[in-house]
Coordinates of C-alpha atoms in Angstrom, one line a residue:
M1 CA 51.6 39.1 83.7
L2 CA 52.9 36.7 86.3
S3 CA 56.4 36.6 84.7
E4 CA 56.6 40.4 84.7
L5 CA 55.6 40.5 88.4
F6 CA 58.2 37.8 89.2
S7 CA 60.9 39.7 87.3
T8 CA 60.0 43.0 89.1
S9 CA 59.8 41.5 92.6
F10 CA 62.8 39.1 92.3
P11 CA 65.2 40.4 89.6
A12 CA 68.1 38.2 90.8
L13 CA 66.0 35.0 90.6
A14 CA 64.6 36.0 87.2
V15 CA 68.1 36.5 85.8
E16 CA 69.2 33.2 87.2
A17 CA 66.3 31.5 85.7
E18 CA 67.1 32.9 82.2
H19 CA 70.8 32.4 82.4
R20 CA 71.2 29.2 84.5
V21 CA 74.7 28.0 84.9
Q22 CA 75.1 24.5 83.6
V23 CA 77.4 21.9 85.2
P24 CA 80.2 21.2 82.7
M25 CA 79.9 17.7 81.0
A26 CA 83.0 15.7 80.5
S27 CA 83.1 12.4 78.6
S28 CA 86.3 11.1 80.3
L29 CA 88.4 11.6 83.3
S30 CA 91.1 13.4 81.3
E31 CA 88.5 15.8 79.9
F32 CA 87.2 16.4 83.4
V33 CA 90.8 17.3 84.6
G34 CA 91.1 19.5 81.6
L35 CA 88.2 21.6 83.0
L36 CA 90.5 22.8 85.8
R37 CA 91.9 26.3 85.2
F38 CA 95.1 27.4 86.9
P39 CA 95.4 31.0 88.0
D40 CA 96.8 33.8 85.9
F41 CA 99.2 35.5 88.3
S42 CA 99.5 38.5 86.1
A43 CA 96.1 39.6 87.5
L44 CA 97.8 40.4 90.8
Q45 CA 98.6 43.8 89.3
N46 CA 94.9 44.5 88.9
Q47 CA 93.5 46.4 91.8
Q48 CA 90.0 45.2 91.1
V49 CA 91.2 41.7 92.0
Y50 CA 91.9 42.7 95.6
T51 CA 88.5 44.5 95.9
V52 CA 86.7 41.4 94.8
A53 CA 88.8 39.1 97.0
L54 CA 88.1 41.2 100.1
T55 CA 84.4 41.3 99.3
L56 CA 84.3 37.5 98.8
A57 CA 86.3 36.9 102.0
A58 CA 84.0 39.1 104.0
V59 CA 80.8 37.6 102.6
A60 CA 82.0 34.0 102.9
S61 CA 83.2 34.6 106.5
I62 CA 80.0 36.2 107.6
E63 CA 77.9 33.5 105.9
T64 CA 80.0 30.8 107.6
L65 CA 79.7 32.5 111.1
L66 CA 75.9 32.8 110.6
C67 CA 75.7 29.2 109.5
I68 CA 77.7 28.0 112.4
E69 CA 75.5 29.8 114.9
A70 CA 72.4 28.4 113.3
V71 CA 73.7 24.9 113.1
D72 CA 74.8 24.9 116.7
K73 CA 71.3 25.8 117.7
L74 CA 69.9 23.0 115.5
D75 CA 72.3 20.4 116.8
P76 CA 70.4 18.1 119.2
H77 CA 73.6 17.5 121.2
R78 CA 74.2 21.3 121.6
R79 CA 77.8 21.0 120.5
V80 CA 79.8 24.3 120.0
T81 CA 81.8 24.7 116.8
D82 CA 85.3 26.2 117.0
Q83 CA 84.8 29.3 114.8
N84 CA 88.5 30.0 114.4
R85 CA 89.2 26.5 113.2
E86 CA 86.3 26.7 110.8
L87 CA 87.5 30.0 109.3
R88 CA 91.0 28.7 109.0
A89 CA 89.8 25.6 107.2
Q90 CA 87.6 27.7 104.9
G91 CA 90.6 30.0 104.1
I92 CA 92.8 27.1 103.2
G93 CA 90.1 25.6 101.1
N94 CA 89.4 28.8 99.2
I95 CA 93.1 29.1 98.5
V96 CA 93.3 25.6 97.0
S97 CA 90.0 26.1 95.2
G98 CA 91.2 29.3 93.7
L99 CA 94.4 27.8 92.5
L100 CA 92.4 25.1 90.7
G101 CA 90.0 27.5 89.1
G102 CA 87.2 26.7 91.4
L103 CA 84.6 28.9 93.0
P104 CA 84.8 30.2 96.7
I105 CA 83.5 27.8 99.3
T106 CA 81.7 28.5 102.5
S107 CA 79.5 26.8 105.1
V108 CA 75.9 26.5 103.8
I109 CA 72.9 26.1 106.1
V110 CA 71.0 23.9 103.6
R111 CA 73.6 21.1 103.5
S112 CA 74.4 21.4 107.2
S113 CA 70.7 21.2 108.2
A114 CA 70.3 18.3 105.8
N115 CA 73.0 16.4 107.7
I116 CA 71.3 17.1 111.0
N117 CA 67.9 16.0 109.7
S118 CA 69.6 12.8 108.5
N119 CA 70.8 12.1 112.0
A120 CA 74.4 12.7 111.2
Q121 CA 76.6 12.4 114.3
T122 CA 80.2 13.1 113.2
K123 CA 82.3 15.1 110.7
M124 CA 82.3 12.2 108.4
S125 CA 78.9 13.3 107.1
A126 CA 80.4 16.5 105.7
I127 CA 83.3 14.6 104.1
L128 CA 80.9 12.1 102.5
H129 CA 78.7 15.0 101.4
G130 CA 81.7 16.5 99.5
V131 CA 82.7 13.2 98.0
M132 CA 79.2 12.6 96.7
L133 CA 79.1 16.1 95.2
L134 CA 82.4 15.5 93.4
A135 CA 81.2 12.1 92.2
T136 CA 77.9 13.4 90.8
A137 CA 79.7 16.3 89.1
M138 CA 82.1 13.8 87.5
L139 CA 79.7 10.9 86.7
I140 CA 76.2 12.3 86.2
P141 CA 76.5 16.1 85.3
G142 CA 73.7 15.8 82.8
L143 CA 71.3 14.6 85.4
L144 CA 72.2 17.5 87.7
N145 CA 71.4 19.9 84.9
R146 CA 67.9 18.5 84.7
I147 CA 67.1 19.3 88.3
P148 CA 64.3 22.0 88.2
L149 CA 65.1 25.3 89.9
A150 CA 61.7 25.1 91.5
A151 CA 62.8 22.0 93.4
L152 CA 65.9 23.7 94.7
A153 CA 63.9 26.8 95.6
A154 CA 61.4 24.7 97.5
I155 CA 64.3 23.2 99.6
L156 CA 65.6 26.7 100.3
L157 CA 62.1 28.0 101.3
V158 CA 61.5 25.1 103.7
T159 CA 65.0 25.5 105.3
G160 CA 64.6 29.2 105.5
Y161 CA 61.2 28.8 107.2
K162 CA 62.7 26.5 109.8
L163 CA 65.5 29.0 110.6
A164 CA 63.2 32.1 110.6
K165 CA 59.9 30.8 112.1
I166 CA 57.3 33.2 113.5
S167 CA 58.3 32.1 117.0
I168 CA 61.8 33.4 116.5
F169 CA 60.5 36.8 115.6
R170 CA 58.2 36.8 118.7
Q171 CA 61.2 35.9 120.9
M172 CA 63.2 38.8 119.5
F173 CA 60.4 41.2 120.0
S174 CA 60.0 40.0 123.6
N175 CA 63.8 40.7 124.2
G176 CA 63.3 44.4 124.0
K177 CA 63.8 47.1 121.3
Y178 CA 67.6 47.0 121.5
Q179 CA 67.3 43.4 120.2
W180 CA 64.4 43.4 117.8
I181 CA 65.2 46.7 116.0
P182 CA 68.7 45.6 114.8
F183 CA 67.3 42.1 114.0
L184 CA 64.4 43.5 112.0
V185 CA 66.7 45.9 110.1
T186 CA 69.1 43.1 109.3
V187 CA 66.4 40.8 108.0
V188 CA 64.7 43.5 105.8
T189 CA 68.0 44.8 104.3
I190 CA 69.2 41.2 103.5
V191 CA 66.0 40.4 101.8
T192 CA 65.8 43.7 99.9
T193 CA 69.5 44.0 99.0
D194 CA 72.1 41.3 99.6
L195 CA 73.8 39.5 102.4
L196 CA 76.9 41.7 102.7
T197 CA 74.9 45.0 102.6
G198 CA 72.3 43.6 105.0
V199 CA 74.8 42.4 107.6
A200 CA 76.8 45.7 107.4
I201 CA 73.7 47.8 108.0
G202 CA 72.6 45.4 110.7
L203 CA 76.0 45.7 112.5
A204 CA 75.8 49.5 112.2
T205 CA 72.3 49.4 113.7
S206 CA 73.4 47.1 116.5
A207 CA 76.3 49.4 117.3
V208 CA 74.0 52.4 117.5
A209 CA 71.6 50.5 119.7
I210 CA 74.4 49.5 122.1
L211 CA 75.7 53.1 122.3
Y212 CA 72.2 54.4 122.9
G213 CA 71.5 51.7 125.5
N214 CA 74.7 52.6 127.4
L215 CA 73.7 56.2 127.5
K216 CA 70.2 55.3 128.8
N217 CA 71.7 53.1 131.5
S218 CA 73.5 55.9 133.3
Y219 CA 72.8 55.9 137.0
Y220 CA 71.8 59.0 138.9
F221 CA 72.5 58.9 142.6
H222 CA 69.7 60.6 144.5
R223 CA 70.9 62.4 147.6
D224 CA 67.7 61.9 149.6
Q225 CA 68.0 58.1 149.4
H226 CA 71.0 57.9 151.7
H227 CA 72.1 59.6 154.9
E228 CA 75.5 60.7 156.1
G229 CA 77.7 58.1 157.6
E230 CA 76.2 55.1 155.7
M231 CA 78.2 52.7 153.7
I232 CA 77.6 52.5 149.9
R233 CA 79.0 50.0 147.5
I234 CA 79.5 50.7 143.8
H235 CA 79.9 47.5 141.9
L236 CA 81.5 48.0 138.5
S237 CA 80.4 45.8 135.6
E238 CA 82.6 43.3 133.7
E239 CA 83.4 45.8 130.9
V240 CA 83.8 49.4 131.9
S241 CA 84.4 51.5 128.8
F242 CA 84.5 55.2 128.1
L243 CA 80.7 55.0 127.6
N244 CA 80.3 54.4 131.3
K245 CA 82.4 57.4 132.4
A246 CA 79.5 59.8 132.5
S247 CA 77.4 57.4 134.5
I248 CA 80.2 56.8 137.1
K249 CA 81.0 60.5 137.3
Q250 CA 77.4 61.3 138.0
T251 CA 77.2 58.7 140.6
L252 CA 80.3 59.8 142.4
R253 CA 79.3 63.4 142.3
H254 CA 76.0 62.8 144.1
L255 CA 77.4 60.6 146.9
P256 CA 76.4 62.0 150.3
D257 CA 79.1 63.8 152.2
N258 CA 80.8 62.0 155.2
S259 CA 79.7 58.6 153.9
I260 CA 81.7 55.4 153.3
V261 CA 82.1 54.3 149.7
V262 CA 83.4 50.9 148.5
I263 CA 84.2 50.8 144.7
D264 CA 84.2 47.1 143.9
A265 CA 86.1 46.0 140.7
R266 CA 86.4 42.3 141.4
D267 CA 84.3 41.3 138.5
T268 CA 85.8 43.6 135.9
Q269 CA 87.8 42.4 133.0
Y270 CA 88.5 45.8 131.4
I271 CA 88.4 49.3 132.7
D272 CA 89.0 52.3 130.4
F273 CA 91.9 54.6 131.3
D274 CA 89.7 57.6 131.6
V275 CA 87.5 55.8 134.1
L276 CA 90.5 54.8 136.1
E277 CA 91.6 58.5 136.2
L278 CA 88.2 59.5 137.3
I279 CA 88.2 57.0 140.2
R280 CA 91.7 58.0 141.2
E281 CA 90.9 61.7 141.2
F282 CA 87.7 61.0 143.3
R283 CA 89.7 59.0 145.9
D284 CA 92.6 61.4 146.2
V285 CA 90.9 64.7 145.8
Q286 CA 87.1 64.9 145.9
A287 CA 86.5 62.3 148.6
Q288 CA 88.9 64.0 151.0
E289 CA 87.3 67.4 150.4
R290 CA 83.9 66.0 151.1
G291 CA 84.8 63.8 154.1
I292 CA 84.1 60.6 152.2
T293 CA 86.0 57.5 153.1
C294 CA 86.7 55.7 149.9
Y295 CA 87.8 52.0 149.6
L296 CA 88.9 50.5 146.4
V297 CA 88.4 46.7 146.2
G298 CA 89.4 44.2 143.5
F299 CA 91.4 46.5 141.2
R300 CA 94.0 44.5 139.3
D301 CA 97.7 45.4 139.3
K302 CA 97.6 46.2 135.5
Y303 CA 95.2 49.0 136.2
G304 CA 97.9 50.9 138.1
I305 CA 95.6 51.9 140.9
D306 CA 96.2 50.5 144.4
N307 CA 93.5 48.8 146.5
T308 CA 93.0 50.7 149.7
H309 CA 94.9 48.9 152.6
N310 CA 94.2 45.6 150.8
V311 CA 90.6 45.9 151.9
T312 CA 88.2 43.2 150.6
S313 CA 84.5 43.2 150.7
E314 CA 84.5 40.2 153.1
A315 CA 86.4 42.4 155.7
I316 CA 83.4 44.9 155.7
P317 CA 80.7 44.0 158.2
K318 CA 77.9 42.2 156.4
G319 CA 75.2 44.0 158.4
V320 CA 76.3 47.4 157.2
L321 CA 75.5 47.0 153.5
K322 CA 71.8 47.0 152.8
P323 CA 70.3 45.7 149.5
Q324 CA 69.3 49.2 148.4
Q325 CA 72.8 50.5 148.9
L326 CA 74.2 48.2 146.2
V327 CA 74.7 50.4 143.2
A328 CA 75.4 48.6 140.0
V329 CA 77.1 50.8 137.3
S330 CA 76.8 49.2 133.9

């Protein structure tokens, strides 16, 4: 009864338990070298090879990035891993491993967390870890085959609990629905399906949440909050994409007539072309028709839109702008 329940709830683990892969046993060094299998390059004409290769590359890269993020948080020194360097090293390692008939390699949270728990301080711990794995596979493969799966499963459960404690779920829930909904969807789909499917669905859910959040953050400028002749400053966010066009258009449309408007782009790193066209049209056409004095501040040369008379926000009298007149368009 228990075995049937186990097989129904965890089919992948049940199959692994029944068909456990054994570490090959070699009686000599030459026999161990003979276990290496060099690639059959005639398989390059098989289209399925590329499908499997891309799938493995995506899964290994995603797992490595997730492992890096988790390990950086576990590191007591709070060092930041160079992700590009890690992926390049993994790519070169997988090429060499594939040419020798080995399995794909990737960063694994269990070994990384074991190094941290052992107070490892440098990269030498990872090198020694690999050397010891190679030595045990060469010298004591029989002993490795005797390690119970239950012991390995216990290590994975303890490590998984440390990485996904109840406090982490509480923190994600406290960050708002745009954080905990993608997080929960990703966790559930990874557990019920597999890593690649779960991450893909999680990314899609996050994209939908971001798009919906941008739509909800549109700013509506109420006419009764300002009077004619006052100065209003619109501060653009760091990234202004096409998703912000509706919000900015709504804000500019409801500006009071005969007012003074400062559009501040000093903090922006990117502004979508459609948004630039909208601002340019407002300055050259709409503002003049409604008697609005429009200043453009901080727009970069690459945007192709000139700052008005080289005006800076410091040149505007500080007493004119009130806190409630600072409009942030995100």
